[in-house]
């Protein structure tokens, strides 16, 4: 649905270009920009090796707008987060295991990979269970479905609708099947919005 696409693009591109500032307390307890921190550079400029910060946050906001959740795997070196690799939200399942721990299962092709909560950056939208956000698209599925059906129906009318200016009727019936098919073929040249108003013979 074009308006939904336009809205999601506008929101994600706007948020993606906003500067993200990481701050930390100085000696006096005042919050200042953590410019010397590797996390500051990662979040502000390049969350991973193949995306800029704008591209990364655009994808995260798109995931929030469409699925209600955004996920990224934390890449770590010596227990220090050095990268954030986004996950496609439609392939992520959040659950609690028998010990009550939150786990994330990701379907990568045919391979199922599990992550601990500490290894995932999970940004949740509005939700009701504390585990995942609700998908705005799923909540509005009927309204969106009606919009899609309306587009499809109007497209079919413009593609094959018959809008003739008049009819001229034969005095005698067709003698052969070929004659009838020839007339049927000629009628097809009058269908479609570009042929509206022509007079049929």
Short mmCIF file of C-alpha atoms in Angstrom, two decimals:
data_model
loop_
_atom_site.label_atom_id
_atom_site.label_comp_id
_atom_site.label_asym_id
_atom_site.label_seq_id
_atom_site.Cartn_x
_atom_site.Cartn_y
_atom_site.Cartn_z
CA UNK A 1 0.00 0.00 0.00
CA UNK A 2 1.71 3.15 -1.25
CA UNK A 3 0.77 5.52 1.63
CA UNK A 4 2.13 3.03 4.19
CA UNK A 5 5.37 2.69 2.22
CA UNK A 6 5.68 6.48 2.03
CA UNK A 7 5.06 6.92 5.77
CA UNK A 8 7.54 4.21 6.78
CA UNK A 9 10.18 5.63 4.43
CA UNK A 10 9.69 9.16 5.77
CA UNK A 11 9.87 8.08 9.42
CA UNK A 12 12.89 5.79 8.97
CA UNK A 13 14.89 8.24 6.84
CA UNK A 14 14.18 11.08 9.28
CA UNK A 15 15.15 9.10 12.38
CA UNK A 16 18.14 7.57 10.58
CA UNK A 17 19.69 10.98 9.96
CA UNK A 18 19.34 12.17 13.55
CA UNK A 19 22.64 12.22 15.50
CA UNK A 20 22.91 9.62 18.25
CA UNK A 21 24.96 10.87 21.17
CA UNK A 22 26.44 8.46 23.69
CA UNK A 23 27.18 10.16 27.01
CA UNK A 24 28.98 9.19 30.20
CA UNK A 25 29.55 10.92 33.56
CA UNK A 26 32.77 12.87 34.03
CA UNK A 27 34.64 13.28 37.30
CA UNK A 28 32.01 15.64 38.69
CA UNK A 29 29.11 13.42 37.65
CA UNK A 30 28.09 15.64 34.72
CA UNK A 31 27.08 13.84 31.54
CA UNK A 32 29.42 14.56 28.64
CA UNK A 33 29.86 13.06 25.17
CA UNK A 34 31.82 9.82 25.31
CA UNK A 35 33.87 10.79 22.25
CA UNK A 36 36.83 8.61 23.21
CA UNK A 37 34.68 5.50 23.56
CA UNK A 38 34.66 2.85 20.81
CA UNK A 39 30.92 2.47 21.41
CA UNK A 40 30.46 6.17 20.61
CA UNK A 41 32.15 5.78 17.23
CA UNK A 42 30.24 2.56 16.51
CA UNK A 43 26.80 4.01 17.27
CA UNK A 44 27.45 7.41 15.69
CA UNK A 45 29.33 6.45 12.52
CA UNK A 46 29.54 2.73 11.66
CA UNK A 47 27.71 0.03 13.65
CA UNK A 48 29.24 -2.72 11.48
CA UNK A 49 31.62 -3.26 8.59
CA UNK A 50 29.03 -2.96 5.82
CA UNK A 51 26.58 -0.25 6.96
CA UNK A 52 26.76 3.39 7.86
CA UNK A 53 24.96 4.59 10.97
CA UNK A 54 22.21 6.12 8.82
CA UNK A 55 21.60 2.84 6.99
CA UNK A 56 21.63 0.86 10.23
CA UNK A 57 19.14 3.06 12.08
CA UNK A 58 16.92 3.32 9.00
CA UNK A 59 16.65 -0.47 8.95
CA UNK A 60 15.97 -0.61 12.68
CA UNK A 61 13.16 1.96 12.41
CA UNK A 62 11.66 0.18 9.37
CA UNK A 63 11.62 -3.03 11.43
CA UNK A 64 9.85 -1.18 14.25
CA UNK A 65 7.28 0.37 11.92
CA UNK A 66 6.41 -2.87 10.13
CA UNK A 67 7.03 -5.62 12.70
CA UNK A 68 7.01 -3.73 16.00
CA UNK A 69 10.49 -5.03 16.86
CA UNK A 70 14.08 -4.35 15.80
CA UNK A 71 16.93 -6.76 16.48
CA UNK A 72 20.72 -6.67 16.14
CA UNK A 73 23.41 -9.15 17.19
CA UNK A 74 26.17 -7.73 19.36
CA UNK A 75 29.60 -8.59 17.97
CA UNK A 76 32.04 -8.85 20.86
CA UNK A 77 35.81 -8.95 21.36
CA UNK A 78 36.98 -9.72 24.91
CA UNK A 79 33.44 -9.09 26.17
CA UNK A 80 33.44 -5.62 24.56
CA UNK A 81 30.74 -4.82 21.97
CA UNK A 82 32.45 -3.80 18.71
CA UNK A 83 29.63 -4.17 16.18
CA UNK A 84 25.88 -4.44 15.75
CA UNK A 85 24.60 -6.67 12.94
CA UNK A 86 20.86 -6.27 12.28
CA UNK A 87 18.55 -9.27 11.99
CA UNK A 88 15.49 -9.56 9.79
CA UNK A 89 12.63 -9.36 12.35
CA UNK A 90 10.35 -11.76 10.47
CA UNK A 91 12.86 -14.56 11.13
CA UNK A 92 13.28 -13.90 14.87
CA UNK A 93 11.34 -15.73 17.60
CA UNK A 94 11.55 -14.58 21.22
CA UNK A 95 10.81 -17.10 23.96
CA UNK A 96 11.61 -18.13 27.53
CA UNK A 97 13.40 -21.43 28.09
CA UNK A 98 12.73 -23.86 30.94
CA UNK A 99 15.02 -21.82 33.23
CA UNK A 100 12.99 -18.67 32.57
CA UNK A 101 15.75 -17.06 30.50
CA UNK A 102 14.84 -14.97 27.46
CA UNK A 103 16.25 -16.48 24.26
CA UNK A 104 16.24 -15.37 20.64
CA UNK A 105 15.94 -17.92 17.84
CA UNK A 106 16.92 -16.74 14.37
CA UNK A 107 16.24 -18.67 11.18
CA UNK A 108 19.20 -18.11 8.85
CA UNK A 109 18.21 -19.97 5.70
CA UNK A 110 17.59 -23.51 6.93
CA UNK A 111 19.80 -23.08 9.99
CA UNK A 112 18.28 -22.18 13.37
CA UNK A 113 20.58 -20.13 15.61
CA UNK A 114 19.87 -19.28 19.25
CA UNK A 115 21.17 -16.22 21.09
CA UNK A 116 21.12 -15.24 24.75
CA UNK A 117 19.41 -11.96 25.67
CA UNK A 118 22.81 -10.41 26.48
CA UNK A 119 23.92 -10.94 22.87
CA UNK A 120 20.95 -9.15 21.25
CA UNK A 121 20.02 -5.50 21.01
CA UNK A 122 16.22 -5.62 21.01
CA UNK A 123 14.21 -2.44 20.54
CA UNK A 124 10.55 -3.14 21.24
CA UNK A 125 7.56 -1.16 20.10
CA UNK A 126 4.25 -1.00 21.96
CA UNK A 127 3.43 -4.44 23.36
CA UNK A 128 1.44 -6.34 25.97
CA UNK A 129 3.70 -9.16 27.19
CA UNK A 130 7.06 -7.49 27.80
CA UNK A 131 8.79 -9.83 25.33
CA UNK A 132 7.91 -8.42 21.93
CA UNK A 133 6.20 -5.39 20.44
CA UNK A 134 2.98 -5.61 18.45
CA UNK A 135 3.22 -5.27 14.69
CA UNK A 136 1.35 -2.13 13.51
CA UNK A 137 0.76 -3.87 10.17
CA UNK A 138 -0.76 -6.94 11.82
CA UNK A 139 -3.01 -4.76 13.98
CA UNK A 140 -4.32 -2.96 10.88
CA UNK A 141 -4.40 -5.98 8.58
CA UNK A 142 -8.09 -5.70 7.72
CA UNK A 143 -7.91 -2.01 6.80
CA UNK A 144 -4.76 -2.58 4.75
CA UNK A 145 -6.34 -5.63 3.12
CA UNK A 146 -9.35 -3.60 2.03
CA UNK A 147 -7.05 -1.00 0.52
CA UNK A 148 -5.17 -3.68 -1.43
CA UNK A 149 -8.46 -5.24 -2.63
CA UNK A 150 -9.71 -1.83 -3.78
CA UNK A 151 -6.51 -1.24 -5.76
CA UNK A 152 -6.74 -4.66 -7.38
CA UNK A 153 -10.42 -4.27 -8.25
CA UNK A 154 -9.96 -0.82 -9.80
CA UNK A 155 -6.92 -2.07 -11.72
CA UNK A 156 -8.98 -4.90 -13.24
CA UNK A 157 -11.72 -2.46 -14.25
CA UNK A 158 -9.26 -0.19 -16.06
CA UNK A 159 -7.50 -3.19 -17.60
CA UNK A 160 -10.50 -5.06 -19.00
CA UNK A 161 -13.59 -2.95 -18.39
CA UNK A 162 -15.87 -2.41 -21.40
CA UNK A 163 -16.93 1.22 -21.93
CA UNK A 164 -18.44 1.34 -25.40
CA UNK A 165 -20.20 4.40 -26.82
CA UNK A 166 -22.86 2.23 -28.47
CA UNK A 167 -23.66 -1.08 -30.21
CA UNK A 168 -24.54 -2.03 -33.76
CA UNK A 169 -26.44 -5.33 -33.91
CA UNK A 170 -26.26 -7.90 -36.73
CA UNK A 171 -29.59 -8.57 -38.50
CA UNK A 172 -28.74 -12.24 -39.04
CA UNK A 173 -27.01 -14.74 -36.77
CA UNK A 174 -23.45 -16.04 -37.28
CA UNK A 175 -23.09 -18.88 -39.77
CA UNK A 176 -19.78 -20.26 -38.49
CA UNK A 177 -17.74 -20.35 -35.30
CA UNK A 178 -14.97 -18.42 -37.06
CA UNK A 179 -17.33 -15.49 -37.70
CA UNK A 180 -18.26 -15.34 -34.01
CA UNK A 181 -14.59 -15.48 -32.92
CA UNK A 182 -13.72 -12.72 -35.39
CA UNK A 183 -16.34 -10.46 -33.81
CA UNK A 184 -15.21 -11.47 -30.29
CA UNK A 185 -11.64 -10.52 -31.24
CA UNK A 186 -12.77 -7.15 -32.54
CA UNK A 187 -14.63 -6.45 -29.31
CA UNK A 188 -11.39 -6.86 -27.36
CA UNK A 189 -10.02 -3.79 -29.11
CA UNK A 190 -12.69 -1.74 -27.29
CA UNK A 191 -11.83 -2.87 -23.74
CA UNK A 192 -9.65 -0.87 -21.40
CA UNK A 193 -9.73 2.75 -20.27
CA UNK A 194 -7.73 3.97 -23.29
CA UNK A 195 -10.52 2.81 -25.64
CA UNK A 196 -13.45 4.27 -23.71
CA UNK A 197 -16.06 5.98 -25.88
CA UNK A 198 -15.41 4.13 -29.13
CA UNK A 199 -18.42 2.84 -31.06
CA UNK A 200 -18.57 -0.94 -31.50
CA UNK A 201 -19.64 -2.64 -34.70
#
